Amino acid sequence: MAGILLLVALLIWLAGCQLTGLKNQPATPAGVAGPGPATGCRLVHVLDVGQADSILVQLPDGRNMLIDAGNNEDGPFIVDYLHRSGVQSIDYLIGTHPHEDHIGGLDTVLQKFPVRQVYMPEISYDTKSYHDVLRAVRQRGLKVLSPAAGQVLLKDRVSDQELQVEILWPDPRRVLFFDEVNDHSIIARVSYGKSSFLFTGDAGRQVEEALLSSKARLGADVLKVGHHGSNSSTSNAFLRAVRPQIAVISAGRGNDYGHPHRETLQRLIKNKIRVYRTDQDGTIVFTCDGKTIAVRTAKHN
Ligand SMILES: [Zn+2]
């Protein structure tokens, strides 16, 4: 069993190293180690899909989670990236909310990979992209599940460390009062050993306030900054509760929205959080062994 785990860990690490143009970050934040493999290691890839989101989480138990799949035209790139990362099937496929820059490539991913479960918030949306995803889900014989705050998707022990994937939002009782589609974003916290990641989709400050007034455990080493670094997310109070060492922003070079907004960047800097941005750093890969987190970046062009 230990041999199999070691082999899986090695394969996952090798898969990560196949990425073209990987380079070590010259400097890493305090308490964050340099790159390197470890037994039970796992990888979190924040893909450079321009003004959109797509995050691959290779869990240390060998399961894969894909959070969002970029815009429609990003489908083939994401499929190729997953193949090059050694992904053969997806256990948890999450569309945080029905906007095209999050669910655009989900139908392509569904057509190319066996998928165990698909999660999207319980909000319908009348666009071609959304209907394409629903059709692809049906064609796979699957159903869309809508997770609720407090739901634990996965709880396991790997290499003697606890692994957990927990949903923090939407809370079905509270989300009814939110009109913005962004505020229906599925928010997930992934923790392994001492390390944790918080993925916030495009949720805005109202959701952050709702989370702050809930009993949700928000602390995370790495925060995927909400809504591409828009000033409408990532309040000071939220940052003080999450206390991340690293913030990662997914935004397109020279995008029309001015994301990430200057005010958001200033709040991150003021809170002494190291910032990685897909528009500047390309794809960002975190390696985590449950004790330390290493960061690598890879430009694709
Ligand atoms: Zn978005």
PDB file of C-alpha atoms and ligand atoms in Angstrom:
ATOM      1  CA  MET A   1       0.000   0.000   0.000  1.00  0.00           C
ATOM      2  CA  ALA A   2       2.788   2.414   0.992  1.00  0.00           C
ATOM      3  CA  GLY A   3       4.563   1.540  -2.275  1.00  0.00           C
ATOM      4  CA  ILE A   4       1.452   2.367  -4.295  1.00  0.00           C
ATOM      5  CA  LEU A   5       1.028   5.680  -2.482  1.00  0.00           C
ATOM      6  CA  LEU A   6       4.663   6.520  -3.105  1.00  0.00           C
ATOM      7  CA  LEU A   7       4.269   5.659  -6.797  1.00  0.00           C
ATOM      8  CA  VAL A   8       1.122   7.782  -7.059  1.00  0.00           C
ATOM      9  CA  ALA A   9       2.904  10.694  -5.361  1.00  0.00           C
ATOM     10  CA  LEU A  10       5.868  10.278  -7.720  1.00  0.00           C
ATOM     11  CA  LEU A  11       3.626  10.157 -10.788  1.00  0.00           C
ATOM     12  CA  ILE A  12       1.758  13.272  -9.653  1.00  0.00           C
ATOM     13  CA  TRP A  13       5.054  15.068  -9.119  1.00  0.00           C
ATOM     14  CA  LEU A  14       6.433  13.955 -12.482  1.00  0.00           C
ATOM     15  CA  ALA A  15       3.208  15.095 -14.142  1.00  0.00           C
ATOM     16  CA  GLY A  16       3.704  18.521 -12.609  1.00  0.00           C
ATOM     17  CA  CYS A  17       7.248  18.663 -13.919  1.00  0.00           C
ATOM     18  CA  GLN A  18       6.123  18.038 -17.494  1.00  0.00           C
ATOM     19  CA  LEU A  19       4.774  21.566 -17.676  1.00  0.00           C
ATOM     20  CA  THR A  20       6.777  23.524 -20.161  1.00  0.00           C
ATOM     21  CA  GLY A  21       8.875  26.422 -19.018  1.00  0.00           C
ATOM     22  CA  LEU A  22       8.510  25.781 -15.296  1.00  0.00           C
ATOM     23  CA  LYS A  23      10.820  27.912 -13.268  1.00  0.00           C
ATOM     24  CA  ASN A  24      11.481  28.237  -9.589  1.00  0.00           C
ATOM     25  CA  GLN A  25      10.407  31.407  -7.908  1.00  0.00           C
ATOM     26  CA  PRO A  26      13.552  33.233  -6.835  1.00  0.00           C
ATOM     27  CA  ALA A  27      11.975  34.247  -3.555  1.00  0.00           C
ATOM     28  CA  THR A  28       9.309  32.579  -1.459  1.00  0.00           C
ATOM     29  CA  PRO A  29       7.236  34.075   1.348  1.00  0.00           C
ATOM     30  CA  ALA A  30       8.131  33.573   4.980  1.00  0.00           C
ATOM     31  CA  GLY A  31       7.242  30.071   6.143  1.00  0.00           C
ATOM     32  CA  VAL A  32       6.886  28.815   2.581  1.00  0.00           C
ATOM     33  CA  ALA A  33       9.541  26.399   1.392  1.00  0.00           C
ATOM     34  CA  GLY A  34      11.163  26.157  -2.025  1.00  0.00           C
ATOM     35  CA  PRO A  35       9.864  23.737  -4.643  1.00  0.00           C
ATOM     36  CA  GLY A  36      10.362  20.041  -4.136  1.00  0.00           C
ATOM     37  CA  PRO A  37       8.484  16.749  -4.140  1.00  0.00           C
ATOM     38  CA  ALA A  38       7.323  15.005  -0.999  1.00  0.00           C
ATOM     39  CA  THR A  39       5.414  11.867  -0.179  1.00  0.00           C
ATOM     40  CA  GLY A  40       1.724  12.669  -0.188  1.00  0.00           C
ATOM     41  CA  CYS A  41       2.372  15.873  -2.092  1.00  0.00           C
ATOM     42  CA  ARG A  42      -0.373  17.443  -4.077  1.00  0.00           C
ATOM     43  CA  LEU A  43      -0.606  20.182  -6.618  1.00  0.00           C
ATOM     44  CA  VAL A  44      -2.880  23.146  -7.113  1.00  0.00           C
ATOM     45  CA  HIS A  45      -2.645  24.672 -10.575  1.00  0.00           C
ATOM     46  CA  VAL A  46      -4.146  28.100 -11.221  1.00  0.00           C
ATOM     47  CA  LEU A  47      -4.242  28.006 -15.007  1.00  0.00           C
ATOM     48  CA  ASP A  48      -3.520  31.033 -17.133  1.00  0.00           C
ATOM     49  CA  VAL A  49      -6.803  31.218 -19.037  1.00  0.00           C
ATOM     50  CA  GLY A  50      -6.822  34.989 -19.446  1.00  0.00           C
ATOM     51  CA  GLN A  51      -9.846  36.869 -18.078  1.00  0.00           C
ATOM     52  CA  ALA A  52     -11.429  33.736 -16.603  1.00  0.00           C
ATOM     53  CA  ASP A  53     -10.890  31.086 -13.907  1.00  0.00           C
ATOM     54  CA  SER A  54      -9.728  27.482 -14.057  1.00  0.00           C
ATOM     55  CA  ILE A  55      -8.061  25.681 -11.163  1.00  0.00           C
ATOM     56  CA  LEU A  56      -6.904  22.071 -11.095  1.00  0.00           C
ATOM     57  CA  VAL A  57      -6.453  20.482  -7.676  1.00  0.00           C
ATOM     58  CA  GLN A  58      -4.606  17.159  -7.663  1.00  0.00           C
ATOM     59  CA  LEU A  59      -5.446  15.804  -4.236  1.00  0.00           C
ATOM     60  CA  PRO A  60      -2.864  13.683  -2.387  1.00  0.00           C
ATOM     61  CA  ASP A  61      -5.172  10.652  -2.405  1.00  0.00           C
ATOM     62  CA  GLY A  62      -4.993  10.610  -6.218  1.00  0.00           C
ATOM     63  CA  ARG A  63      -8.376  12.256  -6.801  1.00  0.00           C
ATOM     64  CA  ASN A  64      -8.728  15.261  -9.077  1.00  0.00           C
ATOM     65  CA  MET A  65     -10.877  18.341  -8.728  1.00  0.00           C
ATOM     66  CA  LEU A  66     -11.366  20.969 -11.416  1.00  0.00           C
ATOM     67  CA  ILE A  67     -12.813  24.289 -10.297  1.00  0.00           C
ATOM     68  CA  ASP A  68     -14.097  26.158 -13.383  1.00  0.00           C
ATOM     69  CA  ALA A  69     -12.953  25.753 -16.977  1.00  0.00           C
ATOM     70  CA  GLY A  70     -12.343  29.217 -18.398  1.00  0.00           C
ATOM     71  CA  ASN A  71     -14.178  30.725 -21.381  1.00  0.00           C
ATOM     72  CA  ASN A  72     -15.608  28.633 -24.244  1.00  0.00           C
ATOM     73  CA  GLU A  73     -12.420  28.848 -26.295  1.00  0.00           C
ATOM     74  CA  ASP A  74     -10.254  27.684 -23.354  1.00  0.00           C
ATOM     75  CA  GLY A  75     -11.712  24.141 -23.423  1.00  0.00           C
ATOM     76  CA  PRO A  76      -9.016  22.552 -25.649  1.00  0.00           C
ATOM     77  CA  PHE A  77      -6.145  24.222 -23.720  1.00  0.00           C
ATOM     78  CA  ILE A  78      -7.549  22.983 -20.388  1.00  0.00           C
ATOM     79  CA  VAL A  79      -8.040  19.443 -21.751  1.00  0.00           C
ATOM     80  CA  ASP A  80      -4.446  19.441 -23.019  1.00  0.00           C
ATOM     81  CA  TYR A  81      -3.143  20.811 -19.716  1.00  0.00           C
ATOM     82  CA  LEU A  82      -4.993  18.122 -17.745  1.00  0.00           C
ATOM     83  CA  HIS A  83      -3.602  15.401 -20.005  1.00  0.00           C
ATOM     84  CA  ARG A  84      -0.064  16.753 -19.584  1.00  0.00           C
ATOM     85  CA  SER A  85      -0.610  16.815 -15.813  1.00  0.00           C
ATOM     86  CA  GLY A  86      -1.435  13.098 -15.837  1.00  0.00           C
ATOM     87  CA  VAL A  87      -5.145  13.564 -15.145  1.00  0.00           C
ATOM     88  CA  GLN A  88      -7.197  10.626 -16.430  1.00  0.00           C
ATOM     89  CA  SER A  89     -10.498  11.296 -14.688  1.00  0.00           C
ATOM     90  CA  ILE A  90     -12.104  14.030 -12.639  1.00  0.00           C
ATOM     91  CA  ASP A  91     -13.770  13.242  -9.328  1.00  0.00           C
ATOM     92  CA  TYR A  92     -15.150  16.696  -8.567  1.00  0.00           C
ATOM     93  CA  LEU A  93     -16.008  19.061 -11.410  1.00  0.00           C
ATOM     94  CA  ILE A  94     -17.140  22.407 -10.028  1.00  0.00           C
ATOM     95  CA  GLY A  95     -18.654  25.272 -12.004  1.00  0.00           C
ATOM     96  CA  THR A  96     -18.563  28.003  -9.352  1.00  0.00           C
ATOM     97  CA  HIS A  97     -21.345  29.994 -11.060  1.00  0.00           C
ATOM     98  CA  PRO A  98     -22.909  30.088 -14.542  1.00  0.00           C
ATOM     99  CA  HIS A  99     -20.948  32.997 -16.074  1.00  0.00           C
ATOM    100  CA  GLU A 100     -19.149  32.045 -19.285  1.00  0.00           C
ATOM    101  CA  ASP A 101     -15.665  32.888 -17.962  1.00  0.00           C
ATOM    102  CA  HIS A 102     -16.114  30.073 -15.409  1.00  0.00           C
ATOM    103  CA  ILE A 103     -18.187  27.394 -17.104  1.00  0.00           C
ATOM    104  CA  GLY A 104     -17.220  28.065 -20.761  1.00  0.00           C
ATOM    105  CA  GLY A 105     -14.954  25.034 -21.209  1.00  0.00           C
ATOM    106  CA  LEU A 106     -16.820  22.647 -18.879  1.00  0.00           C
ATOM    107  CA  ASP A 107     -18.674  20.958 -21.771  1.00  0.00           C
ATOM    108  CA  THR A 108     -15.371  20.215 -23.568  1.00  0.00           C
ATOM    109  CA  VAL A 109     -13.883  18.814 -20.332  1.00  0.00           C
ATOM    110  CA  LEU A 110     -16.981  16.632 -19.813  1.00  0.00           C
ATOM    111  CA  GLN A 111     -16.652  15.274 -23.358  1.00  0.00           C
ATOM    112  CA  LYS A 112     -12.972  14.346 -22.879  1.00  0.00           C
ATOM    113  CA  PHE A 113     -12.743  12.996 -19.314  1.00  0.00           C
ATOM    114  CA  PRO A 114     -14.752  10.576 -17.195  1.00  0.00           C
ATOM    115  CA  VAL A 115     -16.315  12.710 -14.460  1.00  0.00           C
ATOM    116  CA  ARG A 116     -17.709  11.370 -11.178  1.00  0.00           C
ATOM    117  CA  GLN A 117     -19.648  14.379  -9.861  1.00  0.00           C
ATOM    118  CA  VAL A 118     -20.591  17.786 -11.225  1.00  0.00           C
ATOM    119  CA  TYR A 119     -21.354  20.663  -8.874  1.00  0.00           C
ATOM    120  CA  MET A 120     -22.935  23.993  -9.742  1.00  0.00           C
ATOM    121  CA  PRO A 121     -24.992  26.419  -7.656  1.00  0.00           C
ATOM    122  CA  GLU A 122     -28.766  26.137  -7.722  1.00  0.00           C
ATOM    123  CA  ILE A 123     -29.320  29.110 -10.014  1.00  0.00           C
ATOM    124  CA  SER A 124     -30.351  28.830 -13.634  1.00  0.00           C
ATOM    125  CA  TYR A 125     -28.986  31.030 -16.367  1.00  0.00           C
ATOM    126  CA  ASP A 126     -30.270  31.403 -19.899  1.00  0.00           C
ATOM    127  CA  THR A 127     -27.141  31.452 -22.047  1.00  0.00           C
ATOM    128  CA  LYS A 128     -25.819  29.122 -24.738  1.00  0.00           C
ATOM    129  CA  SER A 129     -22.720  28.334 -22.637  1.00  0.00           C
ATOM    130  CA  TYR A 130     -24.889  27.278 -19.684  1.00  0.00           C
ATOM    131  CA  HIS A 131     -27.192  25.113 -21.808  1.00  0.00           C
ATOM    132  CA  ASP A 132     -24.143  23.537 -23.519  1.00  0.00           C
ATOM    133  CA  VAL A 133     -22.824  22.494 -20.092  1.00  0.00           C
ATOM    134  CA  LEU A 134     -26.189  21.058 -19.003  1.00  0.00           C
ATOM    135  CA  ARG A 135     -26.402  19.083 -22.264  1.00  0.00           C
ATOM    136  CA  ALA A 136     -22.862  17.705 -21.805  1.00  0.00           C
ATOM    137  CA  VAL A 137     -23.747  16.679 -18.230  1.00  0.00           C
ATOM    138  CA  ARG A 138     -26.865  14.842 -19.460  1.00  0.00           C
ATOM    139  CA  GLN A 139     -24.942  13.154 -22.282  1.00  0.00           C
ATOM    140  CA  ARG A 140     -22.561  11.753 -19.656  1.00  0.00           C
ATOM    141  CA  GLY A 141     -25.555  10.370 -17.733  1.00  0.00           C
ATOM    142  CA  LEU A 142     -24.779  12.678 -14.818  1.00  0.00           C
ATOM    143  CA  LYS A 143     -26.814  15.115 -12.740  1.00  0.00           C
ATOM    144  CA  VAL A 144     -25.729  18.518 -11.491  1.00  0.00           C
ATOM    145  CA  LEU A 145     -25.463  18.554  -7.711  1.00  0.00           C
ATOM    146  CA  SER A 146     -25.790  21.818  -5.792  1.00  0.00           C
ATOM    147  CA  PRO A 147     -23.673  21.726  -2.654  1.00  0.00           C
ATOM    148  CA  ALA A 148     -24.573  23.729   0.442  1.00  0.00           C
ATOM    149  CA  ALA A 149     -22.439  25.509   3.029  1.00  0.00           C
ATOM    150  CA  GLY A 150     -21.139  23.062   5.596  1.00  0.00           C
ATOM    151  CA  GLN A 151     -21.123  20.100   3.218  1.00  0.00           C
ATOM    152  CA  VAL A 152     -17.908  18.102   3.343  1.00  0.00           C
ATOM    153  CA  LEU A 153     -17.200  16.648  -0.096  1.00  0.00           C
ATOM    154  CA  LEU A 154     -14.205  14.672   1.077  1.00  0.00           C
ATOM    155  CA  LYS A 155     -12.595  13.752   4.386  1.00  0.00           C
ATOM    156  CA  ASP A 156      -9.679  11.378   4.345  1.00  0.00           C
ATOM    157  CA  ARG A 157      -6.300  10.658   5.876  1.00  0.00           C
ATOM    158  CA  VAL A 158      -3.299  10.530   3.563  1.00  0.00           C
ATOM    159  CA  SER A 159       0.278  10.003   4.765  1.00  0.00           C
ATOM    160  CA  ASP A 160      -1.040  10.401   8.323  1.00  0.00           C
ATOM    161  CA  GLN A 161      -2.410  13.879   7.595  1.00  0.00           C
ATOM    162  CA  GLU A 162      -6.000  14.997   7.334  1.00  0.00           C
ATOM    163  CA  LEU A 163      -7.358  15.905   3.907  1.00  0.00           C
ATOM    164  CA  GLN A 164     -10.643  17.763   3.664  1.00  0.00           C
ATOM    165  CA  VAL A 165     -12.692  19.525   1.016  1.00  0.00           C
ATOM    166  CA  GLU A 166     -15.456  21.635   2.526  1.00  0.00           C
ATOM    167  CA  ILE A 167     -18.081  23.865   0.922  1.00  0.00           C
ATOM    168  CA  LEU A 168     -18.440  27.265   2.634  1.00  0.00           C
ATOM    169  CA  TRP A 169     -20.979  28.867   0.283  1.00  0.00           C
ATOM    170  CA  PRO A 170     -23.763  29.091  -0.863  1.00  0.00           C
ATOM    171  CA  ASP A 171     -25.835  28.859   2.289  1.00  0.00           C
ATOM    172  CA  PRO A 172     -29.307  27.994   0.886  1.00  0.00           C
ATOM    173  CA  ARG A 173     -31.110  30.054   3.579  1.00  0.00           C
ATOM    174  CA  ARG A 174     -29.090  33.203   2.937  1.00  0.00           C
ATOM    175  CA  VAL A 175     -28.213  33.106  -0.763  1.00  0.00           C
ATOM    176  CA  LEU A 176     -31.885  33.665  -1.675  1.00  0.00           C
ATOM    177  CA  PHE A 177     -31.402  37.316  -0.755  1.00  0.00           C
ATOM    178  CA  PHE A 178     -28.501  37.800  -3.176  1.00  0.00           C
ATOM    179  CA  ASP A 179     -29.419  39.021  -6.684  1.00  0.00           C
ATOM    180  CA  GLU A 180     -25.944  38.950  -8.237  1.00  0.00           C
ATOM    181  CA  VAL A 181     -25.057  35.682  -9.997  1.00  0.00           C
ATOM    182  CA  ASN A 182     -21.471  36.173  -8.766  1.00  0.00           C
ATOM    183  CA  ASP A 183     -22.716  35.975  -5.179  1.00  0.00           C
ATOM    184  CA  HIS A 184     -24.031  32.462  -5.802  1.00  0.00           C
ATOM    185  CA  SER A 185     -20.448  31.272  -6.394  1.00  0.00           C
ATOM    186  CA  ILE A 186     -19.508  27.984  -4.811  1.00  0.00           C
ATOM    187  CA  ILE A 187     -16.752  28.651  -2.277  1.00  0.00           C
ATOM    188  CA  ALA A 188     -14.577  25.689  -1.301  1.00  0.00           C
ATOM    189  CA  ARG A 189     -11.848  25.285   1.296  1.00  0.00           C
ATOM    190  CA  VAL A 190      -9.318  22.525   0.727  1.00  0.00           C
ATOM    191  CA  SER A 191      -7.034  21.591   3.592  1.00  0.00           C
ATOM    192  CA  TYR A 192      -4.287  19.029   3.859  1.00  0.00           C
ATOM    193  CA  GLY A 193      -2.276  18.703   7.063  1.00  0.00           C
ATOM    194  CA  LYS A 194      -1.313  22.207   8.142  1.00  0.00           C
ATOM    195  CA  SER A 195      -1.931  23.808   4.729  1.00  0.00           C
ATOM    196  CA  SER A 196      -5.144  25.194   3.323  1.00  0.00           C
ATOM    197  CA  PHE A 197      -6.501  26.883   0.214  1.00  0.00           C
ATOM    198  CA  LEU A 198      -9.628  28.982  -0.174  1.00  0.00           C
ATOM    199  CA  PHE A 199     -11.306  29.242  -3.581  1.00  0.00           C
ATOM    200  CA  THR A 200     -13.895  32.006  -3.741  1.00  0.00           C
ATOM    201  CA  GLY A 201     -15.116  32.124  -7.354  1.00  0.00           C
ATOM    202  CA  ASP A 202     -16.472  35.604  -8.079  1.00  0.00           C
ATOM    203  CA  ALA A 203     -18.192  36.113  -4.711  1.00  0.00           C
ATOM    204  CA  GLY A 204     -18.413  39.740  -3.604  1.00  0.00           C
ATOM    205  CA  ARG A 205     -18.151  41.562  -0.292  1.00  0.00           C
ATOM    206  CA  GLN A 206     -21.726  40.760   0.768  1.00  0.00           C
ATOM    207  CA  VAL A 207     -20.895  37.072   0.650  1.00  0.00           C
ATOM    208  CA  GLU A 208     -17.668  37.744   2.539  1.00  0.00           C
ATOM    209  CA  GLU A 209     -19.728  39.499   5.230  1.00  0.00           C
ATOM    210  CA  ALA A 210     -22.127  36.551   5.372  1.00  0.00           C
ATOM    211  CA  LEU A 211     -19.168  34.196   5.825  1.00  0.00           C
ATOM    212  CA  LEU A 212     -17.671  36.427   8.520  1.00  0.00           C
ATOM    213  CA  SER A 213     -20.925  36.257  10.471  1.00  0.00           C
ATOM    214  CA  SER A 214     -21.099  32.469  10.082  1.00  0.00           C
ATOM    215  CA  LYS A 215     -19.137  29.816  11.940  1.00  0.00           C
ATOM    216  CA  ALA A 216     -17.228  28.855   8.799  1.00  0.00           C
ATOM    217  CA  ARG A 217     -13.516  28.218   9.207  1.00  0.00           C
ATOM    218  CA  LEU A 218     -12.018  30.792   6.837  1.00  0.00           C
ATOM    219  CA  GLY A 219      -8.297  30.680   7.633  1.00  0.00           C
ATOM    220  CA  ALA A 220      -6.195  29.684   4.606  1.00  0.00           C
ATOM    221  CA  ASP A 221      -2.557  29.902   3.524  1.00  0.00           C
ATOM    222  CA  VAL A 222      -3.515  30.591  -0.077  1.00  0.00           C
ATOM    223  CA  LEU A 223      -6.511  32.697  -1.126  1.00  0.00           C
ATOM    224  CA  LYS A 224      -7.808  32.600  -4.691  1.00  0.00           C
ATOM    225  CA  VAL A 225      -8.877  36.233  -4.719  1.00  0.00           C
ATOM    226  CA  GLY A 226     -12.552  36.762  -5.533  1.00  0.00           C
ATOM    227  CA  HIS A 227     -13.777  38.071  -8.892  1.00  0.00           C
ATOM    228  CA  HIS A 228     -10.407  38.454 -10.661  1.00  0.00           C
ATOM    229  CA  GLY A 229      -9.188  41.018  -8.112  1.00  0.00           C
ATOM    230  CA  SER A 230     -12.187  43.344  -8.477  1.00  0.00           C
ATOM    231  CA  ASN A 231     -12.586  45.984  -5.781  1.00  0.00           C
ATOM    232  CA  SER A 232     -16.065  44.550  -5.175  1.00  0.00           C
ATOM    233  CA  SER A 233     -14.429  41.580  -3.383  1.00  0.00           C
ATOM    234  CA  THR A 234     -11.619  40.993  -0.868  1.00  0.00           C
ATOM    235  CA  SER A 235     -12.488  43.404   1.943  1.00  0.00           C
ATOM    236  CA  ASN A 236      -9.999  44.180   4.690  1.00  0.00           C
ATOM    237  CA  ALA A 237     -12.185  42.375   7.221  1.00  0.00           C
ATOM    238  CA  PHE A 238     -12.247  39.269   5.024  1.00  0.00           C
ATOM    239  CA  LEU A 239      -8.463  39.350   4.587  1.00  0.00           C
ATOM    240  CA  ARG A 240      -7.997  39.673   8.348  1.00  0.00           C
ATOM    241  CA  ALA A 241     -10.167  36.576   8.862  1.00  0.00           C
ATOM    242  CA  VAL A 242      -8.549  34.468   6.135  1.00  0.00           C
ATOM    243  CA  ARG A 243      -4.997  35.630   6.969  1.00  0.00           C
ATOM    244  CA  PRO A 244      -3.432  34.221   3.783  1.00  0.00           C
ATOM    245  CA  GLN A 245       0.311  34.286   3.133  1.00  0.00           C
ATOM    246  CA  ILE A 246      -0.323  34.136  -0.584  1.00  0.00           C
ATOM    247  CA  ALA A 247      -3.034  35.606  -2.782  1.00  0.00           C
ATOM    248  CA  VAL A 248      -3.523  34.385  -6.328  1.00  0.00           C
ATOM    249  CA  ILE A 249      -5.419  36.414  -8.906  1.00  0.00           C
ATOM    250  CA  SER A 250      -6.703  35.045 -12.197  1.00  0.00           C
ATOM    251  CA  ALA A 251      -7.055  37.879 -14.709  1.00  0.00           C
ATOM    252  CA  GLY A 252      -6.343  38.539 -18.374  1.00  0.00           C
ATOM    253  CA  ARG A 253      -3.525  40.773 -19.587  1.00  0.00           C
ATOM    254  CA  GLY A 254      -4.918  44.229 -20.383  1.00  0.00           C
ATOM    255  CA  ASN A 255      -8.512  43.153 -19.670  1.00  0.00           C
ATOM    256  CA  ASP A 256     -11.421  45.591 -20.196  1.00  0.00           C
ATOM    257  CA  TYR A 257     -12.400  45.611 -16.508  1.00  0.00           C
ATOM    258  CA  GLY A 258      -9.080  46.875 -15.162  1.00  0.00           C
ATOM    259  CA  HIS A 259      -8.787  43.701 -13.049  1.00  0.00           C
ATOM    260  CA  PRO A 260      -7.129  43.382 -10.683  1.00  0.00           C
ATOM    261  CA  HIS A 261      -8.190  46.738  -9.281  1.00  0.00           C
ATOM    262  CA  ARG A 262      -5.562  48.950  -7.685  1.00  0.00           C
ATOM    263  CA  GLU A 263      -7.509  49.134  -4.411  1.00  0.00           C
ATOM    264  CA  THR A 264      -7.544  45.333  -4.066  1.00  0.00           C
ATOM    265  CA  LEU A 265      -3.802  45.122  -4.701  1.00  0.00           C
ATOM    266  CA  GLN A 266      -3.212  47.849  -2.107  1.00  0.00           C
ATOM    267  CA  ARG A 267      -5.243  45.948   0.499  1.00  0.00           C
ATOM    268  CA  LEU A 268      -3.256  42.779  -0.217  1.00  0.00           C
ATOM    269  CA  ILE A 269       0.064  44.621   0.052  1.00  0.00           C
ATOM    270  CA  LYS A 270      -1.027  46.407   3.239  1.00  0.00           C
ATOM    271  CA  ASN A 271      -1.840  43.028   4.780  1.00  0.00           C
ATOM    272  CA  LYS A 272       1.653  41.785   3.764  1.00  0.00           C
ATOM    273  CA  ILE A 273       0.286  39.123   1.430  1.00  0.00           C
ATOM    274  CA  ARG A 274       2.406  37.917  -1.445  1.00  0.00           C
ATOM    275  CA  VAL A 275       0.508  38.240  -4.738  1.00  0.00           C
ATOM    276  CA  TYR A 276       0.706  35.987  -7.780  1.00  0.00           C
ATOM    277  CA  ARG A 277      -1.192  36.956 -10.948  1.00  0.00           C
ATOM    278  CA  THR A 278      -1.875  34.858 -14.014  1.00  0.00           C
ATOM    279  CA  ASP A 279      -1.687  37.987 -16.207  1.00  0.00           C
ATOM    280  CA  GLN A 280       1.916  38.516 -15.093  1.00  0.00           C
ATOM    281  CA  ASP A 281       3.145  35.108 -13.908  1.00  0.00           C
ATOM    282  CA  GLY A 282       1.265  32.768 -16.270  1.00  0.00           C
ATOM    283  CA  THR A 283       0.059  29.487 -14.786  1.00  0.00           C
ATOM    284  CA  ILE A 284       0.826  29.256 -11.074  1.00  0.00           C
ATOM    285  CA  VAL A 285       1.457  25.861  -9.477  1.00  0.00           C
ATOM    286  CA  PHE A 286       1.461  25.233  -5.737  1.00  0.00           C
ATOM    287  CA  THR A 287       3.021  22.051  -4.377  1.00  0.00           C
ATOM    288  CA  CYS A 288       1.931  21.090  -0.899  1.00  0.00           C
ATOM    289  CA  ASP A 289       3.061  18.234   1.351  1.00  0.00           C
ATOM    290  CA  GLY A 290       0.796  19.156   4.253  1.00  0.00           C
ATOM    291  CA  LYS A 291       3.541  21.121   6.008  1.00  0.00           C
ATOM    292  CA  THR A 292       4.906  23.631   3.516  1.00  0.00           C
ATOM    293  CA  ILE A 293       3.753  25.127   0.234  1.00  0.00           C
ATOM    294  CA  ALA A 294       6.050  25.716  -2.727  1.00  0.00           C
ATOM    295  CA  VAL A 295       5.208  27.956  -5.672  1.00  0.00           C
ATOM    296  CA  ARG A 296       6.236  27.683  -9.318  1.00  0.00           C
ATOM    297  CA  THR A 297       5.123  29.720 -12.286  1.00  0.00           C
ATOM    298  CA  ALA A 298       4.987  28.750 -15.957  1.00  0.00           C
ATOM    299  CA  LYS A 299       4.429  31.108 -18.851  1.00  0.00           C
ATOM    300  CA  HIS A 300       2.845  29.510 -21.907  1.00  0.00           C
ATOM    301  CA  ASN A 301       3.751  32.189 -24.431  1.00  0.00           C
TER     302      ASN A 301
HETATM  303 ZN    ZN B   1     -15.421  35.668 -13.458  1.00  0.00          ZN
END
